[in-house]
PDB file of C-alpha atoms in Angstrom:
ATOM      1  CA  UNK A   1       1.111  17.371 -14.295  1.00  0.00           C
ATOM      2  CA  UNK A   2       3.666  14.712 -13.283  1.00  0.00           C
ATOM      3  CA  UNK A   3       2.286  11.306 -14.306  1.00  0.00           C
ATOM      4  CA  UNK A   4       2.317   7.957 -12.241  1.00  0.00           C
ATOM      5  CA  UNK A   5       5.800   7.052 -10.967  1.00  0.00           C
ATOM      6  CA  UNK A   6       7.062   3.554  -9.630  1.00  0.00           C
ATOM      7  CA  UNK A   7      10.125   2.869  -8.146  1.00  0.00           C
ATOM      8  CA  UNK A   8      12.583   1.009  -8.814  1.00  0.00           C
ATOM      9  CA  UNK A   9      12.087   0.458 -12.442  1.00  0.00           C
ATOM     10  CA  UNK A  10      14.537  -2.168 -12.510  1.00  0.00           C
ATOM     11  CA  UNK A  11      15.396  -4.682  -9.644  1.00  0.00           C
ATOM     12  CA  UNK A  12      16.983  -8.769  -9.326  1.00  0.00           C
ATOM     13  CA  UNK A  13      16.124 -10.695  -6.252  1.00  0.00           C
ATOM     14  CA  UNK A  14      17.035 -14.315  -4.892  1.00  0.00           C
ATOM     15  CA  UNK A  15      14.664 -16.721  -3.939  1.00  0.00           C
ATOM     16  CA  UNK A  16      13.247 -16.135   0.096  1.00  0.00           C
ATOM     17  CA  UNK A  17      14.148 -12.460  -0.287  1.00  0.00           C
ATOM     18  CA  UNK A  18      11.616  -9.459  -0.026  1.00  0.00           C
ATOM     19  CA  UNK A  19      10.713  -6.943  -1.511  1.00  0.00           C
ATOM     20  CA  UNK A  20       9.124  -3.719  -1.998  1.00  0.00           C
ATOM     21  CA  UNK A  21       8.109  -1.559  -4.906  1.00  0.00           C
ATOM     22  CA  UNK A  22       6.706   2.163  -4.358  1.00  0.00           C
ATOM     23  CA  UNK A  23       3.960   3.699  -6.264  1.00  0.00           C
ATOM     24  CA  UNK A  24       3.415   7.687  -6.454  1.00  0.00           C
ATOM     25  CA  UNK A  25       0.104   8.447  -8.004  1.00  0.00           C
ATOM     26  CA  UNK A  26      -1.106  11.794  -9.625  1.00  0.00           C
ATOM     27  CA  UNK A  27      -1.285  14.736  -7.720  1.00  0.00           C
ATOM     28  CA  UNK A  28      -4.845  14.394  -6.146  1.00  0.00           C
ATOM     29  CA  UNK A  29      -5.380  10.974  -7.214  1.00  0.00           C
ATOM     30  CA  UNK A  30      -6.572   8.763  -3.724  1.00  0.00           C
ATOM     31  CA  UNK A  31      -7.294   5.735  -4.852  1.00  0.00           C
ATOM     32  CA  UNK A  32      -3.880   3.512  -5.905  1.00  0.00           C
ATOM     33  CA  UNK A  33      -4.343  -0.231  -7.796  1.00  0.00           C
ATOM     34  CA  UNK A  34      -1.786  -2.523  -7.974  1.00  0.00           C
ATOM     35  CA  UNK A  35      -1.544  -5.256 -10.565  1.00  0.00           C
ATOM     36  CA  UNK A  36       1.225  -8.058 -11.525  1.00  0.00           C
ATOM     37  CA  UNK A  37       1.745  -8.512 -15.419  1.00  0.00           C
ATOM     38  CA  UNK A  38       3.488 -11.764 -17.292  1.00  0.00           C
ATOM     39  CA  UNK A  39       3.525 -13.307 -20.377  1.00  0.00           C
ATOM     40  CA  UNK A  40       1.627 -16.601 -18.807  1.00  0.00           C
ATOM     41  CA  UNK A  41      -1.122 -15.390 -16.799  1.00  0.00           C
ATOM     42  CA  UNK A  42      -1.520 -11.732 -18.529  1.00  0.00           C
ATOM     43  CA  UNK A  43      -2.760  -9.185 -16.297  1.00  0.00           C
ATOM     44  CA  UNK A  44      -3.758  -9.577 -12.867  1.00  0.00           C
ATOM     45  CA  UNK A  45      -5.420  -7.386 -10.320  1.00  0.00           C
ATOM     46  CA  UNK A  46      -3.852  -7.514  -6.709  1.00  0.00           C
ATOM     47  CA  UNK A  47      -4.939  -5.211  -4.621  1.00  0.00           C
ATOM     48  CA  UNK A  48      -6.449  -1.026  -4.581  1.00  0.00           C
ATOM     49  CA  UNK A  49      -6.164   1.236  -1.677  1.00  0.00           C
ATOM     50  CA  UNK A  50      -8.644   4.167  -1.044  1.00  0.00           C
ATOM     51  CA  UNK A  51      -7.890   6.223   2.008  1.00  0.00           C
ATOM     52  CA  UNK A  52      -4.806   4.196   3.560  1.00  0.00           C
ATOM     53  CA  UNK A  53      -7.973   0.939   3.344  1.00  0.00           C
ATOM     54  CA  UNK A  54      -7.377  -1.477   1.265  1.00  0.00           C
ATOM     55  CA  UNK A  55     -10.753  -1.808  -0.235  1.00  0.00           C
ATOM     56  CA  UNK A  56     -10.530  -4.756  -3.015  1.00  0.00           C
ATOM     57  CA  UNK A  57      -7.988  -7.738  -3.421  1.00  0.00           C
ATOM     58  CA  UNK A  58      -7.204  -9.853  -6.219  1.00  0.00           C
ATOM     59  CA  UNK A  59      -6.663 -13.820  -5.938  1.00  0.00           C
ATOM     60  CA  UNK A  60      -2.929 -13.627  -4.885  1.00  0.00           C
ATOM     61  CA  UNK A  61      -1.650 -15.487  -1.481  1.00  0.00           C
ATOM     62  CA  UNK A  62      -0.858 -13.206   1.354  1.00  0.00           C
ATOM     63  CA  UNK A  63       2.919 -13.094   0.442  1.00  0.00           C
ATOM     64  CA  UNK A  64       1.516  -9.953  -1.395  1.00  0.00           C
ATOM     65  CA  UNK A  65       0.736  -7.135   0.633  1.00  0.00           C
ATOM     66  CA  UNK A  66       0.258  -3.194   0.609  1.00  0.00           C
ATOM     67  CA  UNK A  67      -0.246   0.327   2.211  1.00  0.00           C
ATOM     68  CA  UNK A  68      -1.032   3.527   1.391  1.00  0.00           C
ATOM     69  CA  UNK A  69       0.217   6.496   3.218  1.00  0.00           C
ATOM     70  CA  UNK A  70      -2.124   9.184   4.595  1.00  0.00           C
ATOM     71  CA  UNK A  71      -0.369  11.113   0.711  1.00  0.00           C
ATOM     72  CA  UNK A  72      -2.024   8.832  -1.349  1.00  0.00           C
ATOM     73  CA  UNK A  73       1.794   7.336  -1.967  1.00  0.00           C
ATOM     74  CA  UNK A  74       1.598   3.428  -1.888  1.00  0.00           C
ATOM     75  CA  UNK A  75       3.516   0.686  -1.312  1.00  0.00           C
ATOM     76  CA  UNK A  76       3.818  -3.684  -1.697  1.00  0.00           C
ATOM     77  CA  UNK A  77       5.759  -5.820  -0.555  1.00  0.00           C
ATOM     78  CA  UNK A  78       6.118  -9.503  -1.502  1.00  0.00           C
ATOM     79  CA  UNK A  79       7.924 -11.838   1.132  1.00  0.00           C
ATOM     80  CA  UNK A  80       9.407 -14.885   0.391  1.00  0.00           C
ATOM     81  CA  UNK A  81      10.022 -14.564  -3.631  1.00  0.00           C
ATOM     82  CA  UNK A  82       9.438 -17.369  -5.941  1.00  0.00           C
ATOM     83  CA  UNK A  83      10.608 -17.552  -9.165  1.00  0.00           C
ATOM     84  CA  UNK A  84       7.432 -17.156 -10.053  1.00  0.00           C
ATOM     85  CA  UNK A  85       7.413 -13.542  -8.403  1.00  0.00           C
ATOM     86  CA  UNK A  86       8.960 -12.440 -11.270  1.00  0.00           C
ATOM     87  CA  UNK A  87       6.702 -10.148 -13.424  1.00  0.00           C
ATOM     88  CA  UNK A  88       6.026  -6.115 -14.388  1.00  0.00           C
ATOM     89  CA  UNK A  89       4.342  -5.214 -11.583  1.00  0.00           C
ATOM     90  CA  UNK A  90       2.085  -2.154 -12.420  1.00  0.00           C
ATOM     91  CA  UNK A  91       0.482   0.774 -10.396  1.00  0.00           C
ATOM     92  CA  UNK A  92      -2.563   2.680 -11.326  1.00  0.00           C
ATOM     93  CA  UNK A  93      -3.805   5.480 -10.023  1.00  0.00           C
ATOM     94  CA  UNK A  94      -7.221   7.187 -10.275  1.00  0.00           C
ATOM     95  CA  UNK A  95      -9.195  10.936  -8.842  1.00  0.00           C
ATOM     96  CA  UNK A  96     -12.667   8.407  -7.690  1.00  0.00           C
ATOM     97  CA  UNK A  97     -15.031  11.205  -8.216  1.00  0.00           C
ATOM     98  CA  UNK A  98     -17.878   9.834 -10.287  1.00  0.00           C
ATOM     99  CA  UNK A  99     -18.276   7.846 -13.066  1.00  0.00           C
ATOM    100  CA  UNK A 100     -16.474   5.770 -14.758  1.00  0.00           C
ATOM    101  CA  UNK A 101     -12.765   6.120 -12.707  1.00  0.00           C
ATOM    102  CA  UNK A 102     -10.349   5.525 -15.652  1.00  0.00           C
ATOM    103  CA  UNK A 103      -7.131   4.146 -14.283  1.00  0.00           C
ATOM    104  CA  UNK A 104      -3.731   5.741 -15.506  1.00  0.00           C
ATOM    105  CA  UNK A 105      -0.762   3.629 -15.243  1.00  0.00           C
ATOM    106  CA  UNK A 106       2.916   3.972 -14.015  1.00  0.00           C
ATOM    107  CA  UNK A 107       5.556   2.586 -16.203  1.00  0.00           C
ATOM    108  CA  UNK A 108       6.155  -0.508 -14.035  1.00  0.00           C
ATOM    109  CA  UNK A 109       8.584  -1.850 -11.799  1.00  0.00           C
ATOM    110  CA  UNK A 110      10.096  -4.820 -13.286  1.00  0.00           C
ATOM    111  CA  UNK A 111      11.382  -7.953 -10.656  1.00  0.00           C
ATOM    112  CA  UNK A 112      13.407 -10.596 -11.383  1.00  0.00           C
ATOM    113  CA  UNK A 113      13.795 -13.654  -9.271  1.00  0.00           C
ATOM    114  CA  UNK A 114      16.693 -15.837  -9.549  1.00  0.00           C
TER     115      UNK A 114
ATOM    116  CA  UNK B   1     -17.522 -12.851 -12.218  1.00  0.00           C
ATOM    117  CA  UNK B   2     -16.387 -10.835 -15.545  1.00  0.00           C
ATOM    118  CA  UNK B   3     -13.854 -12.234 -18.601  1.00  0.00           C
ATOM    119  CA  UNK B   4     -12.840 -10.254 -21.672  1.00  0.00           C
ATOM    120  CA  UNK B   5     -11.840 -12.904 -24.610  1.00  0.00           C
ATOM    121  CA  UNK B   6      -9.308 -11.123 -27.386  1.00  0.00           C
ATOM    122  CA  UNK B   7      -9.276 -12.903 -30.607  1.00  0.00           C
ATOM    123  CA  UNK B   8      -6.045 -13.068 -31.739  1.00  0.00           C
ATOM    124  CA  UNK B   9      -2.779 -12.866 -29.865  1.00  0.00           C
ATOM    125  CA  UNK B  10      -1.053 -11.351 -32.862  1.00  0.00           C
ATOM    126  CA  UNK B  11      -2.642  -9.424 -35.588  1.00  0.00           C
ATOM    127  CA  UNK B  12       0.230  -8.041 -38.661  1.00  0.00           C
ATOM    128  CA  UNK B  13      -1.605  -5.552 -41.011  1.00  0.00           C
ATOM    129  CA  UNK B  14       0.241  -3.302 -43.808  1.00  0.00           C
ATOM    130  CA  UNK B  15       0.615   0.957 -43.261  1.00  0.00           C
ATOM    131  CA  UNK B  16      -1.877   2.009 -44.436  1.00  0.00           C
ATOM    132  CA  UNK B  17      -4.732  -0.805 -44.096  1.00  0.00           C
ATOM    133  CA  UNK B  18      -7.397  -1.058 -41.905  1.00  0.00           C
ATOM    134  CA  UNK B  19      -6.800  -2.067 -38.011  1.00  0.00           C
ATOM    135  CA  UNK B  20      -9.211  -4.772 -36.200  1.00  0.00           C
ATOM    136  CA  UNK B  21      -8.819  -5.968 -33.099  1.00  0.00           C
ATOM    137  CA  UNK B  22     -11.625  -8.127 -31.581  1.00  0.00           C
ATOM    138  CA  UNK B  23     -12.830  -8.038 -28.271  1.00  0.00           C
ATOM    139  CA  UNK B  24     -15.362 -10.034 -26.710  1.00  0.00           C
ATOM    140  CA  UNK B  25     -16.581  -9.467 -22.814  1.00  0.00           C
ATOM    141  CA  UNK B  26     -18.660 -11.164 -20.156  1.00  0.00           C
ATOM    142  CA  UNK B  27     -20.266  -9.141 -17.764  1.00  0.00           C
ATOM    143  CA  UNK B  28     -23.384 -10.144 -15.169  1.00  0.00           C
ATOM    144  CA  UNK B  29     -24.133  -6.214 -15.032  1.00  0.00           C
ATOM    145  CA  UNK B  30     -23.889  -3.396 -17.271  1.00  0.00           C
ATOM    146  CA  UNK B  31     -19.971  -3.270 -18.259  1.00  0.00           C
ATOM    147  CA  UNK B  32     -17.282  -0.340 -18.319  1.00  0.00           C
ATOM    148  CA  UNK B  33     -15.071  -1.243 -21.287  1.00  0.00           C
ATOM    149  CA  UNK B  34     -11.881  -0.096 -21.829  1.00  0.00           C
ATOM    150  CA  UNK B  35      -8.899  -0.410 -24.982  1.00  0.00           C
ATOM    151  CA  UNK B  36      -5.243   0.535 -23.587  1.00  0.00           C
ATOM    152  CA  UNK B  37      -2.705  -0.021 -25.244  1.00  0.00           C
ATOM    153  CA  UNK B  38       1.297  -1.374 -24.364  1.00  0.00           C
ATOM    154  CA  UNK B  39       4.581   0.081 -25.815  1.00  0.00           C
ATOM    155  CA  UNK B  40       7.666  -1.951 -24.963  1.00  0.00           C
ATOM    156  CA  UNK B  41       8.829  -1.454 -21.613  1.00  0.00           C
ATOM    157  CA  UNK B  42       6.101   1.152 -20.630  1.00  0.00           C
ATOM    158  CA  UNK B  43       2.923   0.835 -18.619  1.00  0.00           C
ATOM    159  CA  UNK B  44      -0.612   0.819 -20.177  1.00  0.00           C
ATOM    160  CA  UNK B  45      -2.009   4.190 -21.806  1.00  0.00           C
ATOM    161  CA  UNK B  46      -5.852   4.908 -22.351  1.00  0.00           C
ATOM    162  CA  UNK B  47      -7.216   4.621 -25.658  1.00  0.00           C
ATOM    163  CA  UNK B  48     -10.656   5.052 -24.864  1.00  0.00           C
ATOM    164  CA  UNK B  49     -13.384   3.482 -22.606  1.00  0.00           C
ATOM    165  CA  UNK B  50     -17.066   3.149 -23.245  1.00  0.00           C
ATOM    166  CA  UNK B  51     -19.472   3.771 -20.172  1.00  0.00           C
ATOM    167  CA  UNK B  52     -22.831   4.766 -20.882  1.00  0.00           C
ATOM    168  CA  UNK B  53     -24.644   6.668 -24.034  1.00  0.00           C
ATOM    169  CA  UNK B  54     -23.141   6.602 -27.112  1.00  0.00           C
ATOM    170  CA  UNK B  55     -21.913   3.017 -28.400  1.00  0.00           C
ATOM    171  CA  UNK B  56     -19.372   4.331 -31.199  1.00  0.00           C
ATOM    172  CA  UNK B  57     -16.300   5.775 -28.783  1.00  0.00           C
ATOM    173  CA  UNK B  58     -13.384   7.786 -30.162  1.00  0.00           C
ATOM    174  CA  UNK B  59     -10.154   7.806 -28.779  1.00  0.00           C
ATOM    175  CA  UNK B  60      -6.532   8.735 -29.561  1.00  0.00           C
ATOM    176  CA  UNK B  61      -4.406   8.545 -32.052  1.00  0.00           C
ATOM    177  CA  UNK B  62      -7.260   7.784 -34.875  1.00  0.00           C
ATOM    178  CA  UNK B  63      -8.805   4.450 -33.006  1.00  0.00           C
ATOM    179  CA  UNK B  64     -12.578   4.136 -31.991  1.00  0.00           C
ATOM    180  CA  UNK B  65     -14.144   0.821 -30.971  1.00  0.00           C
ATOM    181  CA  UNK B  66     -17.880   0.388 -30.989  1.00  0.00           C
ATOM    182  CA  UNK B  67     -19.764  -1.523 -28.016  1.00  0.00           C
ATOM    183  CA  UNK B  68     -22.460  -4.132 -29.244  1.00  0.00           C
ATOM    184  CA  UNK B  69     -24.734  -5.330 -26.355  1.00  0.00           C
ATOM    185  CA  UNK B  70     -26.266  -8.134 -28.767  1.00  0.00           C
ATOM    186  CA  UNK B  71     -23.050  -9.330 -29.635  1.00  0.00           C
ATOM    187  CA  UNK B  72     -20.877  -8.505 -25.905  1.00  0.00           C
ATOM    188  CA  UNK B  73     -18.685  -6.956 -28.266  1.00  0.00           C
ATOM    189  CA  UNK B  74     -16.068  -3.909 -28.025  1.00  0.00           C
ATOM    190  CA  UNK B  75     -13.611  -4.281 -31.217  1.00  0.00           C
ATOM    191  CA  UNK B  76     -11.100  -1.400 -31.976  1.00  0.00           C
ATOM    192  CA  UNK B  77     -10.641  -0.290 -35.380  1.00  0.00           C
ATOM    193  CA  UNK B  78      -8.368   2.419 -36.543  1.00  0.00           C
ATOM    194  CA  UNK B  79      -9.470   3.302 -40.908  1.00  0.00           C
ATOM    195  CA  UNK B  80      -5.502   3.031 -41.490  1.00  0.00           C
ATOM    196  CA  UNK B  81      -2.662   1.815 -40.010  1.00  0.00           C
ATOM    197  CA  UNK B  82       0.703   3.990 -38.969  1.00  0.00           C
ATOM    198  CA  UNK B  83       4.149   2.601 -38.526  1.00  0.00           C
ATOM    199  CA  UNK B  84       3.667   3.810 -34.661  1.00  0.00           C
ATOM    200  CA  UNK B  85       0.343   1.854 -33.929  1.00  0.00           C
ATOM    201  CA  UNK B  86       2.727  -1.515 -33.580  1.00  0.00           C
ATOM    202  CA  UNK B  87       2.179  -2.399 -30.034  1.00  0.00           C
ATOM    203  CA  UNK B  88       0.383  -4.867 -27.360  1.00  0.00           C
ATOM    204  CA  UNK B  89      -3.473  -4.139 -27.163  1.00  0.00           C
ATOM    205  CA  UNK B  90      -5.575  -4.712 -24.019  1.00  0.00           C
ATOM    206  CA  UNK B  91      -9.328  -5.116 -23.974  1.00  0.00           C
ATOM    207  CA  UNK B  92     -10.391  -4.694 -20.156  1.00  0.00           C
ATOM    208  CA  UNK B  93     -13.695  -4.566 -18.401  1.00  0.00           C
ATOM    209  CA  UNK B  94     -15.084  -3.718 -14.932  1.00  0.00           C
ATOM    210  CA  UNK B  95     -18.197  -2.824 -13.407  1.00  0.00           C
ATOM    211  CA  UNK B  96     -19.738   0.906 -11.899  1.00  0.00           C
ATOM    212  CA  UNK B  97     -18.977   1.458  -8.651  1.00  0.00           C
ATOM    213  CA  UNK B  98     -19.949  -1.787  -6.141  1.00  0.00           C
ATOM    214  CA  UNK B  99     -17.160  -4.017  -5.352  1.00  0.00           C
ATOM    215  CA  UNK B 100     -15.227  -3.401  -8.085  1.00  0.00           C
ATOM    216  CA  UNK B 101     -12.943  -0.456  -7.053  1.00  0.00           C
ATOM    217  CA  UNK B 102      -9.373  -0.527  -8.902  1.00  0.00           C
ATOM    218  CA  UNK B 103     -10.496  -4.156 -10.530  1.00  0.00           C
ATOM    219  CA  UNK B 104     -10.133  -4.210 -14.464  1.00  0.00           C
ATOM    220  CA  UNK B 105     -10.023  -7.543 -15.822  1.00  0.00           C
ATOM    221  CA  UNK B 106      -8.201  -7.780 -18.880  1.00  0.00           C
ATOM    222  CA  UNK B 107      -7.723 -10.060 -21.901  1.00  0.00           C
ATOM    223  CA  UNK B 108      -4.485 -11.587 -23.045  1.00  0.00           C
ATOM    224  CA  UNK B 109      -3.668  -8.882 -24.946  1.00  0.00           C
ATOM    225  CA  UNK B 110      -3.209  -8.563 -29.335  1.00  0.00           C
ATOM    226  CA  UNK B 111       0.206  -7.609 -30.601  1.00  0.00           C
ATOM    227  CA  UNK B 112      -0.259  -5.370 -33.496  1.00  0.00           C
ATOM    228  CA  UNK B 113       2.350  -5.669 -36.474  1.00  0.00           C
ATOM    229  CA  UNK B 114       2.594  -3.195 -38.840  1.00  0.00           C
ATOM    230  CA  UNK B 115       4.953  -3.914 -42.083  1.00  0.00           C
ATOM    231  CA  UNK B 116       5.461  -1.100 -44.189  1.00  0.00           C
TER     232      UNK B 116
END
């Protein structure tokens, strides 16, 4: 089955734009993580959505913000870029049945802020 | 609060030698551990996870990692390297269930080299 898929893969900003990247997860998947990777601070968690409710949220100011549609499909949005916006941002997706809910990762949408 | 400490950002082994990457985690509870690992300009893929039962975990592509309580330990090995192993290496960690939906907290990461 089709795997986790993030779009755009590729996009360049300007400092005080927006922006929003778009996260399909697996087919029956329902709960969608979100996480912002660089070569300084690594990886960092921002934010998961269960049920269209965001249920946990990482240390990031509220510039950052998502949704998830009533498909599972999610969305964030970052106002006001920094420079420091720029970064892979990742999407996970995982079923949240029982145990341990292994996350499976989208290829990344990659913004750069100039 | 959890932290997962990888020694080593960059480890360079021969093909053909044995693979080690360390991995040390902090956890107030009972941890989930997890090895993915990063191919350039691709997302993370699953090499294996630990949860409960056994300690010695097998995953793809040859690798295991054992998890020491004693030592809050989780290294991956692999008995001998391939060409195709080169790559960034993530050691993560969360908790069951609780607060900690969607949250894995990862180390810096371990770029494997592998000369032939």
């Amino acid at each position: 089955k089709a795997g986790v898929t993030q779009t755009p893969r590729y996009l360049i900003k300007t400092r005080g734009q927006q922006v929003t990247l778009s996260c399909s997860p697996i087919s029956g998947h329902r709960s969608v993580s979100w996480y912002q990777q660089t070569p300084g601070q690594g990886l960092q968690f921002l934010f998961e959505y269960f049920s269209e409710t965001q249920r946990n949220k990482g240390n990031f100011p509220g510039r950052f913000s998502g949704r998830q549609f009533s498909n599972s499909r999610s969305e964030m949005n970052v106002s006001t870029l920094e420079l420091g916006d720029s970064a892979l941002y990742l999407c996970a997706s995982s079923p949240m049945t029982s145990g341990a809910n292994v996350l499976t990762f989208g290829a990344g949408s990659r913004l750069t802020v100039l | 609060a959890q932290s997962v400490t990888q020694l080593g950002s960059h480890v360079s082994v021969s093909e053909g030698a044995l693979v080690l990457l360390r991995c040390n985690y902090s956890s107030s509870v009972p941890p989930y551990l997890f090895w993915y690992v990063q191919y350039p300009n691709q997302g993370l893929q699953l090499l294996l996870k630990y949860t409960t039962g056994a300690t010695l975990v097998k995953g793809i592509n040859g690798f295991e990692a054992e998890f020491k309580k004693s030592e809050t330990s989780f290294h991956l090995t692999k008995p001998s390297a391939h060409m195709s192993d080169a790559a960034e290496y993530f050691c993560a960690v969360t908790s069951p269930g609780g607060t900690s939906y969607g949250k894995l907290t990862f180390g810096q990461g371990t770029i494997l080299t592998v000369h032939p």
